[in-house]
Amino acid sequence: MTKHFKCIILTIHLLSTITAFHVGSYQSSPTKQRSILSLSSENVENLKDKAAQLRREAQELEDKMMKTRPVSTNTIPEPVAKAVYTSMDDSKWTLTYRFASEPPPQDDDDSTEIKKRLFYSGKVNVQFLNDGYTTILQHEPSSSTTKIQIQKFWGWDVEVSNEDDLPYLLCSADITLPEEDTYAPGETIRFYFQTLVENTSGGGEIVVKDGTLSTADGKGEISCKDGTITVKRDVEPPGGFWGIFNGGGILAQFRYVGEFTCRPIL
């Protein structure tokens, strides 16, 4: 509000107060016409006219200010549509990962040299096709200096665990590590992703058939729990030999190296 506009408003208020006061005094006490604050009817009408003129000027200024006042561009953003899947076929997901190239050392590890493990983090968008293959849509490593390269995501599968009878999503990826890695510099290693699948929206049954997964009767919503990332490591049998056969590479175990989240996207 400008200084001139404020003065007009104050003048209108003052004139209106004086006019109302004197009109009331003149009508209620006609014998006090010689009072210092008393006014003739002609003077009262003049004050009314001036007040009305000032009101018009104030209204004109207000209208002008409204026209020149910048319009706010702040708008309420539209809600982002949420991806909801009732089947894993052709669904798209963001995998947010953090892992190292080497599992943490175990008590029975024979290695005498313990190196610092480097961790890699980022996001990769994938699509699980209905033919069992996996397509990489986009990959965004978080680190700018120690980037990994995801060469390929292999086919995906859904299996029911023998331990808890629950469905798990399984997939794997060939990842090339940077030269700065302390355990496998520049090497390409296959990492395995595993996560529990649930029907969170409807709370109903998950149907697993022919290596695919869906909600019962197409109701509900498929979601994935936080998953684990592992690497396969060969296990030497006791003594290193079985009779005359080398047992190296026959036994293997999956070792934990990191975790990931799996969120649906459109």
Coordinates of C-alpha atoms in Angstrom, one line a residue:
M1 CA 0.0 0.0 0.0
T2 CA 1.5 3.4 -1.0
K3 CA 1.9 6.4 1.3
H4 CA -0.6 8.5 -0.7
F5 CA -3.2 5.7 -0.4
K6 CA -2.7 5.5 3.3
C7 CA -3.2 9.3 3.7
I8 CA -6.5 9.1 1.8
I9 CA -7.7 6.3 4.0
L10 CA -6.8 8.2 7.2
T11 CA -8.5 11.4 5.9
I12 CA -11.6 9.5 5.0
H13 CA -11.7 8.0 8.5
L14 CA -11.2 11.4 10.2
L15 CA -13.8 13.2 8.1
S16 CA -16.3 10.4 8.6
T17 CA -15.8 10.5 12.4
I18 CA -16.1 14.3 12.6
T19 CA -19.1 14.4 10.4
A20 CA -20.9 11.7 12.3
F21 CA -20.0 13.3 15.7
H22 CA -21.3 16.7 14.7
V23 CA -24.4 15.5 13.0
G24 CA -25.2 13.5 16.2
S25 CA -24.4 16.5 18.4
Y26 CA -26.5 18.9 16.3
Q27 CA -29.5 16.7 16.3
S28 CA -29.5 15.6 19.9
S29 CA -28.5 19.0 21.4
P30 CA -29.9 21.8 19.3
T31 CA -29.2 24.3 22.1
K32 CA -25.5 23.8 21.8
Q33 CA -25.1 25.2 18.4
R34 CA -22.3 27.5 19.5
S35 CA -20.1 24.6 20.7
I36 CA -16.5 24.6 19.4
L37 CA -17.1 21.4 17.5
S38 CA -20.6 22.2 16.2
L39 CA -21.0 22.8 12.5
S40 CA -23.7 24.3 10.3
S41 CA -25.7 22.0 8.0
E42 CA -23.9 23.5 5.0
N43 CA -20.4 22.6 6.5
V44 CA -21.6 19.1 7.2
E45 CA -22.7 18.6 3.7
N46 CA -19.3 19.8 2.4
L47 CA -17.5 17.4 4.7
K48 CA -19.8 14.6 3.4
D49 CA -18.9 15.5 -0.2
K50 CA -15.2 15.6 0.5
A51 CA -15.4 12.2 2.2
A52 CA -17.3 10.7 -0.7
Q53 CA -14.7 12.1 -3.2
L54 CA -11.8 10.7 -1.1
R55 CA -13.6 7.3 -1.0
R56 CA -13.9 7.3 -4.8
E57 CA -10.2 8.2 -5.2
A58 CA -9.2 5.4 -2.8
Q59 CA -11.3 2.9 -4.7
E60 CA -9.7 4.0 -8.0
L61 CA -6.3 3.6 -6.5
E62 CA -7.2 0.1 -5.1
D63 CA -8.5 -0.9 -8.5
K64 CA -5.4 0.3 -10.2
M65 CA -3.2 -1.6 -7.7
M66 CA -5.2 -4.8 -8.3
K67 CA -4.6 -4.6 -12.0
T68 CA -0.8 -4.0 -11.7
R69 CA -0.3 -6.5 -8.8
P70 CA 1.6 -9.6 -10.1
V71 CA -0.5 -12.7 -10.1
S72 CA 1.0 -15.5 -8.0
T73 CA 2.3 -18.4 -10.0
N74 CA 2.3 -20.8 -7.0
T75 CA 0.0 -23.6 -7.8
I76 CA -0.8 -26.8 -6.0
P77 CA 1.1 -29.6 -7.8
E78 CA -1.0 -32.4 -9.1
P79 CA -0.6 -35.7 -7.3
V80 CA 1.7 -38.1 -9.0
A81 CA 0.0 -41.2 -10.2
K82 CA 1.1 -44.3 -8.3
A83 CA 2.1 -47.5 -10.2
V84 CA -0.1 -50.4 -9.1
Y85 CA 0.6 -53.9 -10.4
T86 CA -1.4 -57.0 -9.8
S87 CA 1.0 -59.1 -11.9
M88 CA 4.8 -59.2 -12.2
D89 CA 4.6 -59.6 -16.0
D90 CA 5.8 -56.4 -17.8
S91 CA 5.9 -54.5 -14.5
K92 CA 8.5 -51.7 -14.0
W93 CA 10.5 -51.2 -10.8
T94 CA 13.2 -49.0 -9.4
L95 CA 15.9 -50.9 -7.6
T96 CA 17.9 -48.7 -5.2
Y97 CA 21.0 -50.6 -4.2
R98 CA 24.0 -50.4 -1.9
F99 CA 26.6 -53.2 -1.9
A100 CA 30.3 -54.1 -1.9
S101 CA 32.1 -56.4 -4.2
E102 CA 33.3 -58.7 -1.4
P103 CA 31.3 -60.2 1.5
P104 CA 32.3 -59.3 5.0
P105 CA 35.0 -61.7 6.4
Q106 CA 33.9 -64.7 8.4
D107 CA 35.5 -66.2 11.4
D108 CA 36.8 -69.2 9.4
D109 CA 38.2 -67.1 6.6
D110 CA 41.9 -68.1 5.9
S111 CA 42.8 -64.8 4.3
T112 CA 45.5 -63.0 6.3
E113 CA 45.0 -59.7 4.5
I114 CA 41.8 -57.7 5.3
K115 CA 41.2 -55.0 2.8
K116 CA 38.8 -52.1 3.0
R117 CA 35.6 -52.8 1.2
L118 CA 34.3 -50.2 -1.2
F119 CA 30.5 -49.8 -1.4
Y120 CA 28.5 -48.8 -4.5
S121 CA 25.1 -47.2 -4.5
G122 CA 22.6 -46.0 -7.0
K123 CA 19.3 -46.6 -8.7
V124 CA 18.4 -48.8 -11.7
N125 CA 15.0 -48.9 -13.4
V126 CA 14.1 -52.3 -14.9
Q127 CA 11.2 -54.0 -16.5
F128 CA 10.3 -57.6 -15.9
L129 CA 9.0 -58.8 -19.2
N130 CA 6.3 -61.5 -19.5
D131 CA 8.8 -63.8 -21.3
G132 CA 11.1 -64.0 -18.3
Y133 CA 13.7 -61.6 -19.5
T134 CA 14.7 -58.3 -17.9
T135 CA 15.2 -55.0 -19.6
I136 CA 17.4 -52.1 -18.1
L137 CA 15.5 -48.9 -18.6
Q138 CA 17.8 -46.5 -16.8
H139 CA 20.8 -46.6 -14.5
E140 CA 22.0 -43.8 -12.2
P141 CA 25.0 -44.5 -10.0
S142 CA 25.2 -42.3 -6.9
S143 CA 29.0 -42.0 -6.9
S144 CA 30.7 -39.8 -9.5
T145 CA 34.2 -41.3 -8.9
T146 CA 33.7 -45.0 -8.4
K147 CA 31.0 -45.9 -10.9
I148 CA 29.9 -49.4 -11.6
Q149 CA 28.6 -50.5 -15.0
I150 CA 25.6 -52.9 -15.2
Q151 CA 26.3 -54.9 -18.3
K152 CA 23.2 -57.0 -18.2
F153 CA 20.2 -58.0 -16.1
W154 CA 19.4 -61.7 -16.6
G155 CA 16.0 -63.3 -16.6
W156 CA 13.8 -63.0 -13.5
D157 CA 11.9 -65.7 -11.7
V158 CA 9.6 -66.2 -8.7
E159 CA 10.1 -69.2 -6.4
V160 CA 8.4 -70.3 -3.2
S161 CA 10.9 -70.8 -0.4
N162 CA 11.1 -74.2 1.3
E163 CA 11.8 -72.5 4.6
D164 CA 8.8 -70.2 5.0
D165 CA 6.5 -71.1 2.0
L166 CA 6.6 -67.5 0.8
P167 CA 7.1 -66.2 -2.7
Y168 CA 10.4 -64.5 -3.6
L169 CA 11.5 -62.5 -6.7
L170 CA 14.9 -63.6 -8.0
C171 CA 17.1 -61.9 -10.6
S172 CA 20.7 -61.4 -11.3
A173 CA 23.0 -58.9 -13.0
D174 CA 26.5 -58.8 -14.5
I175 CA 28.2 -55.8 -13.0
T176 CA 31.7 -54.4 -13.9
L177 CA 33.5 -52.9 -11.0
P178 CA 35.8 -49.9 -11.3
E179 CA 39.6 -50.1 -11.3
E180 CA 39.6 -48.6 -7.8
D181 CA 37.9 -51.7 -6.3
T182 CA 40.2 -53.3 -3.6
Y183 CA 39.1 -56.9 -4.2
A184 CA 38.2 -57.2 -7.9
P185 CA 39.4 -54.2 -9.8
G186 CA 37.9 -53.9 -13.3
E187 CA 36.3 -57.4 -13.0
T188 CA 32.7 -58.3 -14.1
I189 CA 30.9 -60.2 -11.4
R190 CA 27.4 -61.6 -11.2
F191 CA 25.3 -60.3 -8.3
Y192 CA 22.1 -61.9 -7.2
F193 CA 19.0 -60.0 -6.1
Q194 CA 16.3 -61.6 -3.9
T195 CA 13.2 -60.0 -2.3
L196 CA 10.0 -61.1 -0.7
V197 CA 6.8 -60.3 -2.6
E198 CA 3.5 -59.5 -0.9
N199 CA -0.1 -58.5 -1.7
T200 CA -0.2 -55.3 0.4
S201 CA -3.4 -53.6 -0.8
G202 CA -5.9 -56.3 -0.7
G203 CA -4.0 -58.5 1.8
G204 CA -5.1 -61.5 -0.3
E205 CA -3.3 -64.4 -1.7
I206 CA -0.3 -64.4 -4.1
V207 CA -0.5 -66.9 -6.9
V208 CA 2.8 -68.4 -8.2
K209 CA 2.4 -70.4 -11.4
D210 CA 4.9 -71.2 -14.2
G211 CA 7.6 -68.9 -12.8
T212 CA 5.4 -65.8 -12.7
L213 CA 3.4 -64.1 -10.0
S214 CA 0.1 -62.3 -9.6
T215 CA -2.6 -61.5 -7.0
A216 CA -5.6 -63.7 -6.7
D217 CA -8.4 -62.7 -9.1
G218 CA -6.4 -59.6 -10.1
K219 CA -7.2 -57.9 -6.8
G220 CA -4.9 -56.1 -4.5
E221 CA -1.4 -54.7 -5.2
I222 CA 2.0 -56.4 -5.5
S223 CA 4.8 -54.9 -3.4
C224 CA 8.3 -56.0 -2.6
K225 CA 10.0 -56.0 0.8
D226 CA 13.6 -54.7 1.2
G227 CA 15.8 -57.3 -0.5
T228 CA 19.4 -58.7 -0.2
I229 CA 22.2 -58.8 -2.7
T230 CA 24.6 -61.8 -2.7
V231 CA 27.5 -63.2 -4.6
K232 CA 28.3 -66.9 -5.2
R233 CA 31.5 -68.2 -3.7
D234 CA 33.0 -71.6 -4.1
V235 CA 33.5 -73.7 -1.0
E236 CA 36.5 -76.0 -0.6
P237 CA 35.5 -79.4 1.0
P238 CA 37.6 -80.5 4.0
G239 CA 41.1 -81.4 2.9
G240 CA 40.6 -79.9 -0.5
F241 CA 40.1 -83.2 -2.3
W242 CA 37.4 -85.9 -2.4
G243 CA 39.4 -89.0 -3.2
I244 CA 41.1 -88.5 -6.5
F245 CA 38.7 -85.7 -7.6
N246 CA 39.2 -82.1 -6.9
G247 CA 36.3 -80.8 -5.0
G248 CA 36.9 -77.1 -5.8
G249 CA 34.0 -75.4 -7.4
I250 CA 31.6 -78.3 -6.8
L251 CA 30.2 -76.7 -3.6
A252 CA 29.1 -73.1 -3.5
Q253 CA 27.3 -70.7 -1.2
F254 CA 25.7 -67.3 -1.6
R255 CA 27.3 -64.6 0.5
Y256 CA 25.7 -61.4 1.6
V257 CA 27.2 -58.2 0.1
G258 CA 24.4 -55.6 0.3
E259 CA 20.8 -54.6 0.2
F260 CA 18.3 -53.0 -2.1
T261 CA 14.7 -51.7 -2.2
C262 CA 12.3 -52.4 -5.0
R263 CA 9.5 -49.8 -5.8
P264 CA 7.0 -49.9 -8.6
I265 CA 7.1 -47.2 -11.3
L266 CA 4.9 -46.3 -14.3

